[in-house]
Short mmCIF file of C-alpha atoms and ligand atoms in Angstrom, two decimals:
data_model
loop_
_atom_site.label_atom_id
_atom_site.label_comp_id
_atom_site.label_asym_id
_atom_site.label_seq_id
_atom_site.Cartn_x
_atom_site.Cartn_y
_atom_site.Cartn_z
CA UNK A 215 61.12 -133.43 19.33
CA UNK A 216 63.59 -130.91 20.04
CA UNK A 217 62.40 -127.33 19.95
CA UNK A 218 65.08 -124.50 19.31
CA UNK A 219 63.60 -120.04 18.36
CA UNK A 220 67.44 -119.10 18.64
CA UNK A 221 69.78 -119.75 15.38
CA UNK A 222 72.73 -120.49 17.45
CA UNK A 223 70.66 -123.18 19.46
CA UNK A 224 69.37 -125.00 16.07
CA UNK A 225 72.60 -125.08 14.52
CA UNK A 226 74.16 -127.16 17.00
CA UNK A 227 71.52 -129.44 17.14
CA UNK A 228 71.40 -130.05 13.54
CA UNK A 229 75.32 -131.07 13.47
CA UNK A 230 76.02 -135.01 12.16
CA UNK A 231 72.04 -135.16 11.25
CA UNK A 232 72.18 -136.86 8.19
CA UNK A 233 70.40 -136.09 5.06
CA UNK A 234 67.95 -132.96 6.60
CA UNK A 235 64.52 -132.46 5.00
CA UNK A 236 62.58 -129.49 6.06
CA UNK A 237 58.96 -128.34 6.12
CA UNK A 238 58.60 -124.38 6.61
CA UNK A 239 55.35 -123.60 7.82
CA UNK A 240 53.26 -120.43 9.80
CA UNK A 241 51.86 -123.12 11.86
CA UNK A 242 48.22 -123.72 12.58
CA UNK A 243 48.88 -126.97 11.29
CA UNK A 244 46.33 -129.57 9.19
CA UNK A 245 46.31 -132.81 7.83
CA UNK A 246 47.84 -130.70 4.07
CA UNK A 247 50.59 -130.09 6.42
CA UNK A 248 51.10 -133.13 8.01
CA UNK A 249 51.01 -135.25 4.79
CA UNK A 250 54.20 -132.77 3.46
CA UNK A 251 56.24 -133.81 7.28
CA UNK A 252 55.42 -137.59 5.96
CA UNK A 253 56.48 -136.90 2.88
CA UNK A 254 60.10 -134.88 4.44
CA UNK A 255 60.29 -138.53 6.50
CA UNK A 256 60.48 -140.72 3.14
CA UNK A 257 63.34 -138.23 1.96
CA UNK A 258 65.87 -138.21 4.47
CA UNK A 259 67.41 -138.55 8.09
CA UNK A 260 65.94 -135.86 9.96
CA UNK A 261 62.92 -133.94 9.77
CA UNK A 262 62.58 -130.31 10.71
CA UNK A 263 59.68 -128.16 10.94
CA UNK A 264 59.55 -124.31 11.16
CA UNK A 265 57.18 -122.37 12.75
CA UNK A 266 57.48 -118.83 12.22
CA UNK A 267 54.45 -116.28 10.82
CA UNK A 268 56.50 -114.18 7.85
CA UNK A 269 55.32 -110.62 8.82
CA UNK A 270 57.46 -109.80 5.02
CA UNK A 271 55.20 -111.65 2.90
CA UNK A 272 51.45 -109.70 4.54
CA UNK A 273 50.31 -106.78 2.81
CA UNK A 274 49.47 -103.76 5.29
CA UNK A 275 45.65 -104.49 4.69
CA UNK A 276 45.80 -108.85 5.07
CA UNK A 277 45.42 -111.03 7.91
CA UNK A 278 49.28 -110.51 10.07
CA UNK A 279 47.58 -109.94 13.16
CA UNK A 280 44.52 -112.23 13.01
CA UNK A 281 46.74 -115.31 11.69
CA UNK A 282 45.79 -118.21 13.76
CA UNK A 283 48.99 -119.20 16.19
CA UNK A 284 47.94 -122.38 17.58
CA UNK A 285 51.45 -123.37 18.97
CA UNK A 286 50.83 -126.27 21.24
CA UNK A 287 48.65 -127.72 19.44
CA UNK A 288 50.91 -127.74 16.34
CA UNK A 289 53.59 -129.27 18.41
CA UNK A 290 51.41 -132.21 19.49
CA UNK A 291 50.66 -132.81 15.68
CA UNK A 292 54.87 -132.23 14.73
CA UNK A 293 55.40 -134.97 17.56
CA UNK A 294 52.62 -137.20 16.50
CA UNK A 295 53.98 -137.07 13.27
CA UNK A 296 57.63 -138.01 14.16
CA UNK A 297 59.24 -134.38 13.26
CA UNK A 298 62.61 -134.43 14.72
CA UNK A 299 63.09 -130.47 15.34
CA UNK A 300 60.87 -127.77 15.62
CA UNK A 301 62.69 -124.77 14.91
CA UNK A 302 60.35 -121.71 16.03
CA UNK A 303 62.11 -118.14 16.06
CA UNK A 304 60.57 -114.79 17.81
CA UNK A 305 60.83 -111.88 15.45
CA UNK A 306 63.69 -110.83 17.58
CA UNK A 307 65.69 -114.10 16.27
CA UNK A 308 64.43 -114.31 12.66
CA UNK A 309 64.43 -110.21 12.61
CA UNK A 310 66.95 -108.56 15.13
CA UNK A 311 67.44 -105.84 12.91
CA UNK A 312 65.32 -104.61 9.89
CA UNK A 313 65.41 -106.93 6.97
CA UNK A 314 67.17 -104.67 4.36
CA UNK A 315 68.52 -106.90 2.08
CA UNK A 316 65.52 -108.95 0.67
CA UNK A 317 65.55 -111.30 -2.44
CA UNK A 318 63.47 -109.70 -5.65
CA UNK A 319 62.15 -112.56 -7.96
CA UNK A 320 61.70 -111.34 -11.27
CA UNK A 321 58.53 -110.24 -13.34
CA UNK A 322 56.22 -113.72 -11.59
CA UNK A 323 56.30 -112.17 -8.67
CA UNK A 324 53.72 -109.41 -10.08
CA UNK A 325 51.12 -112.21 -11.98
CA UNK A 326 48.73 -113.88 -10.02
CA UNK A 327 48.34 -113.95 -6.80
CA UNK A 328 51.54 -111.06 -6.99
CA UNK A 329 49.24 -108.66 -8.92
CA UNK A 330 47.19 -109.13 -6.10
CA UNK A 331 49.18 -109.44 -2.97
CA UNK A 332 52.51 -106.67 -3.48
CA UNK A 333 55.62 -108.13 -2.27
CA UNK A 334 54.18 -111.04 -1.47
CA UNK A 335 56.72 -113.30 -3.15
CA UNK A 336 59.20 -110.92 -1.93
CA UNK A 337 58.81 -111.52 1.68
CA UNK A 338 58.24 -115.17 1.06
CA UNK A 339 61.47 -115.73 -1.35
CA UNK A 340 63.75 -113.57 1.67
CA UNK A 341 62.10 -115.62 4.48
CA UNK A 342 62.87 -118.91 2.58
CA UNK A 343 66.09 -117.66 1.81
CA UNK A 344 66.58 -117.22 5.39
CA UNK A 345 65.46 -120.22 6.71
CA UNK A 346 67.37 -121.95 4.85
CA UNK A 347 70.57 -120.25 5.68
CA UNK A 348 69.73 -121.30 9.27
CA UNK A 349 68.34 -124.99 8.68
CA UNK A 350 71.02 -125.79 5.85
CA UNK A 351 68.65 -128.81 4.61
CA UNK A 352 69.72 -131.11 1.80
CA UNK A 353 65.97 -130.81 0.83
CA UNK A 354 63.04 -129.51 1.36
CA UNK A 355 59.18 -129.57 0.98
CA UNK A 356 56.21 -127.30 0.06
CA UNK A 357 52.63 -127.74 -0.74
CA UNK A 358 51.57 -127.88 -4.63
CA UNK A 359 48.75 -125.76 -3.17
CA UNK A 360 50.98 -122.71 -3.28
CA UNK A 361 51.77 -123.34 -6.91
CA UNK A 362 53.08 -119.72 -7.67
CA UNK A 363 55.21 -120.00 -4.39
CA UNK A 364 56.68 -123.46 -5.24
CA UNK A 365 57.48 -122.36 -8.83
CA UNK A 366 59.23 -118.96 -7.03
CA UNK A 367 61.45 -121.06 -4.92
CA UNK A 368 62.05 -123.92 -7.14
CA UNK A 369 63.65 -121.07 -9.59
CA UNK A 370 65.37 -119.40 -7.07
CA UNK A 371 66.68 -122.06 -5.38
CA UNK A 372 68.01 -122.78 -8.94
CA UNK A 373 69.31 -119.58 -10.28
CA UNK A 374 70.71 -118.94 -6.72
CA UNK A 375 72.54 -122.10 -7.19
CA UNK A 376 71.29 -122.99 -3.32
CA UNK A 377 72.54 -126.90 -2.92
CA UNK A 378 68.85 -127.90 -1.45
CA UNK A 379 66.60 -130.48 -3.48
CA UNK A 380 62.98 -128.65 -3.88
CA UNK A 381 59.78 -131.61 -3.66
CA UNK A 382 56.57 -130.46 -4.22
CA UNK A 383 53.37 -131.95 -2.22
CA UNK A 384 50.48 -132.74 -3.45
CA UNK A 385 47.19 -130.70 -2.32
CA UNK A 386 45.03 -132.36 0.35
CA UNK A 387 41.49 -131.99 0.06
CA UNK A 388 38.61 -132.44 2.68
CA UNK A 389 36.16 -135.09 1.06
CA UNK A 390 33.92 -132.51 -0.54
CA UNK A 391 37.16 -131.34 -2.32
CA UNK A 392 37.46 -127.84 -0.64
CA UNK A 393 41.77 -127.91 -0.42
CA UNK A 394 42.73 -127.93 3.28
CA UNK A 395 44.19 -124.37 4.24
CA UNK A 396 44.75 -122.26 7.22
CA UNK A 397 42.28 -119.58 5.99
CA UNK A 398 39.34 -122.49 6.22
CA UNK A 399 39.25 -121.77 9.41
CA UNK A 400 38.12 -118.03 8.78
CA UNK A 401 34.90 -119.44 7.15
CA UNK A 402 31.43 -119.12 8.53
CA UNK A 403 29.17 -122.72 8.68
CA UNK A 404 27.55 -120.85 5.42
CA UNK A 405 30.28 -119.72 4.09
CA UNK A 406 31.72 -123.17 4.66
CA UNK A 407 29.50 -125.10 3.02
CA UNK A 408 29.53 -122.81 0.01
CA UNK A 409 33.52 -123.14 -0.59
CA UNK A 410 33.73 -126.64 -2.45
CA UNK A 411 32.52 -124.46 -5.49
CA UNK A 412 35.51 -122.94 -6.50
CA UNK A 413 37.23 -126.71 -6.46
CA UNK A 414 33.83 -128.25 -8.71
CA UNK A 415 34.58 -125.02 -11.37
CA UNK A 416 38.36 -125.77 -11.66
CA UNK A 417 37.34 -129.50 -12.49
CA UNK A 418 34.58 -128.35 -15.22
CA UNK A 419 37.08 -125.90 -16.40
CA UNK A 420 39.52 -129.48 -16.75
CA UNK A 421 37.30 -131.55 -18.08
CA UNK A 422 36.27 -128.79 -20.71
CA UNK A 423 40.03 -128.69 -21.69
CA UNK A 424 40.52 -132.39 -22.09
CA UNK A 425 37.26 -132.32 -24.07
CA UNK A 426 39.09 -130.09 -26.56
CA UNK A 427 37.74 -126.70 -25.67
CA UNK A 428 40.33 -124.61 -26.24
CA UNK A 429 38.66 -120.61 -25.45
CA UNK A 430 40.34 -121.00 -22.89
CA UNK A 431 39.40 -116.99 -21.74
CA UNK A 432 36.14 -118.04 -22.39
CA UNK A 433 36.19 -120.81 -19.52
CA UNK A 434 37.98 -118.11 -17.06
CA UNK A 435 35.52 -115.59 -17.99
CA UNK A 436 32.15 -118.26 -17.51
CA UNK A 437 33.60 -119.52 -14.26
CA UNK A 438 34.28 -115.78 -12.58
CA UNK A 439 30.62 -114.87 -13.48
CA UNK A 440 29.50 -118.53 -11.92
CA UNK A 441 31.19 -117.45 -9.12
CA UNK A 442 30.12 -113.99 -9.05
CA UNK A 443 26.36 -115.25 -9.19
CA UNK A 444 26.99 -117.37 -6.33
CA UNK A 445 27.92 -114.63 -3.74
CA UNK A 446 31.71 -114.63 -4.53
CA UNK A 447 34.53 -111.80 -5.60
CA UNK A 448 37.36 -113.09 -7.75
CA UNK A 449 41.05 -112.01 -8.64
CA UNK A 450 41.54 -114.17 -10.78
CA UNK A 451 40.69 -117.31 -12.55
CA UNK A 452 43.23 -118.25 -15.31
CA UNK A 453 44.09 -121.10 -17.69
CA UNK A 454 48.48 -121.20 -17.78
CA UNK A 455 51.33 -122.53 -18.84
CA UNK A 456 52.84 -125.14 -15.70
CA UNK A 457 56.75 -124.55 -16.66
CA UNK A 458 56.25 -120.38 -16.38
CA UNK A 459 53.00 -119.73 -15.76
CA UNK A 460 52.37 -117.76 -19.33
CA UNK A 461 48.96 -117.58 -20.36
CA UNK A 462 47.93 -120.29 -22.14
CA UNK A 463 47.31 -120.08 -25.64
CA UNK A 464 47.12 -123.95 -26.84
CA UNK A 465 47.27 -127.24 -25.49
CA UNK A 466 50.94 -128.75 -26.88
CA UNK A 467 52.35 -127.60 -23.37
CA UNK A 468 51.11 -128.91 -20.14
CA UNK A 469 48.40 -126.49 -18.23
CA UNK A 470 47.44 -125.31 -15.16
CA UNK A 471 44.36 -123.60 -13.49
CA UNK A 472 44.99 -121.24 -11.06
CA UNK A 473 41.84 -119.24 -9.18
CA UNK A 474 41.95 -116.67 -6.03
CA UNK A 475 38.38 -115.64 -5.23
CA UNK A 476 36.85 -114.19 -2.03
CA UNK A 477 34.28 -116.01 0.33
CA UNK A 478 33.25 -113.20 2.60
CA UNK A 479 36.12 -112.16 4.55
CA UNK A 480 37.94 -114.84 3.47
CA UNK A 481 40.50 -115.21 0.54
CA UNK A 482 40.88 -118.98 -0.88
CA UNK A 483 43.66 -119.91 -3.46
CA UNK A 484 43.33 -123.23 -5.49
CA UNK A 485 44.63 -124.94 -8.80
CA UNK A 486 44.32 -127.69 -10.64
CA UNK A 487 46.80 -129.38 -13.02
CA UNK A 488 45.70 -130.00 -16.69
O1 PAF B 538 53.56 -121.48 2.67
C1 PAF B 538 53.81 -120.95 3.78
O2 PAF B 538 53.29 -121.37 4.83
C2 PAF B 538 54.74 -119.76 3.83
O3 PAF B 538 54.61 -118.96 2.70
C3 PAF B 538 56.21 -120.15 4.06
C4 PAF B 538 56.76 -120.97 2.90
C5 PAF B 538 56.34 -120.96 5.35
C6 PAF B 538 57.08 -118.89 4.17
O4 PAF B 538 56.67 -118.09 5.24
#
């Protein structure tokens, strides 16, 4: 696997590649990741990884500074799992001078996990932006975990006219259905064994729906104070629309259920697909 931090560098190497598929990540890599570098294989030429932890899309009060950088441990797993380049920048190459220019998505940046998390989606749309500009892939692949996030690039990348093919990967879970994450590692042994919950609510919440419930702020409202009783602190639970993310309000549209809720110290994000 060829390893390049400066644009220049990762340019060159990327000349006569073939169809390019590419995997952005912050690294710390798990098996969620691993099965979206599988999925980049089945779509393309040449696979290429990023490594690069998005200082943009953390809030002054979140986790910049204690985010897990496990680098050679995530290039074993990149080799292992046939990744032809690794392109990890420094700040200095991804940021030599203040990022001025950013990219604003509109009002979904500020639902969800944005009401939450300010600028989030900004920092995350202008770091995409940019890594794109420097990996110029014909496609490219992020986790359905991150549903707000894929739906933010997906219209971007489509309003913006960018000539990149968007694929969405499906969520991988550990076998007591707690979706793998980064953050998982944050979790106390306690805290650990506790986090399947929020997984077992979003499929009650699913099978509730398909059972023709339709008070559908009624099942958000029931599953914050479930989780509230067992020890947790919630932003938000919510029943919406898959193409925008509107509230729902009926089932002649496909759904989604999207929850943020707080174990401890440690923020989880999950959804489920109606
Ligand atoms: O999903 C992530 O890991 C990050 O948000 C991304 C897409 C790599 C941008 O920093």
């Amino acid at each position: 696997m060829l390893i390049h931090s400066a644009i220049p560098d990762l340019r060159a190497a990327l000349k006569a590649r073939g169809r390019i598929v590419f995997v952005p990540t912050m690294g710390n890599l798990h098996a969620g990741h691993i099965s979206l570098m599988e999925q980049a294989r089945a779509h393309g030429d040449t696979v290429v990884a990023s490594i690069f932890v998005n200082r943009l899309q953390f809030g002054p009060n979140e986790d910049f500074d204690k985010y897990p950088r496990t680098f050679q441990a995530d290039c074993d797993k990149l080799v292992a799992a046939g990744v032809d380049v690794l392109f990890a920048p420094t700040e200095t190459d991804l940021y030599p001078e203040p990022q001025e220019y950013v990219i604003e998505p509109p009002g979904i940046q500020n639902i969800l996990d944005g009401e939450f998390r300010p600028g989030h989606f900004r920092g995350v749309a202008t770091v995409v932006t940019k890594l794109f500009n420097c990996v110029q892939p014909d496609a490219a692949v992020f986790g359905k975990k991150d549903y707000q996030q894929l739906m933010v690039i997906r219209n971007m990348t489509r309003q913006l006219a960018l000539p990149i093919e968007i694929i969405g990967g499906e969520t991988v879970r550990a076998d007591d259905g707690l979706a793998l994450s980064s953050r998982n590692g944050y979790l106390s042994d306690a805290e650990r064994a506790e986090a399947p919950r929020l997984f077992r609510l979003l499929q009650e919440m699913r099978q509730a729906v398909l059972k023709g419930n339709t008070d559908f702020r009624g099942l958000e409202k029931a599953a914050v104070e479930a989780l509230t009783v067992a020890g947790w602190k919630t932003d938000y639970i919510a029943i919406r629309e898959q193409a925008n993310l509107a509230e729902a309000t009926g089932r002649d549209t496909p759904l989604v259920i999207l929850a943020a809720s707080r174990l401890g110290k440690t923020r989880l994000i999950d959804n489920l697909e109606i």
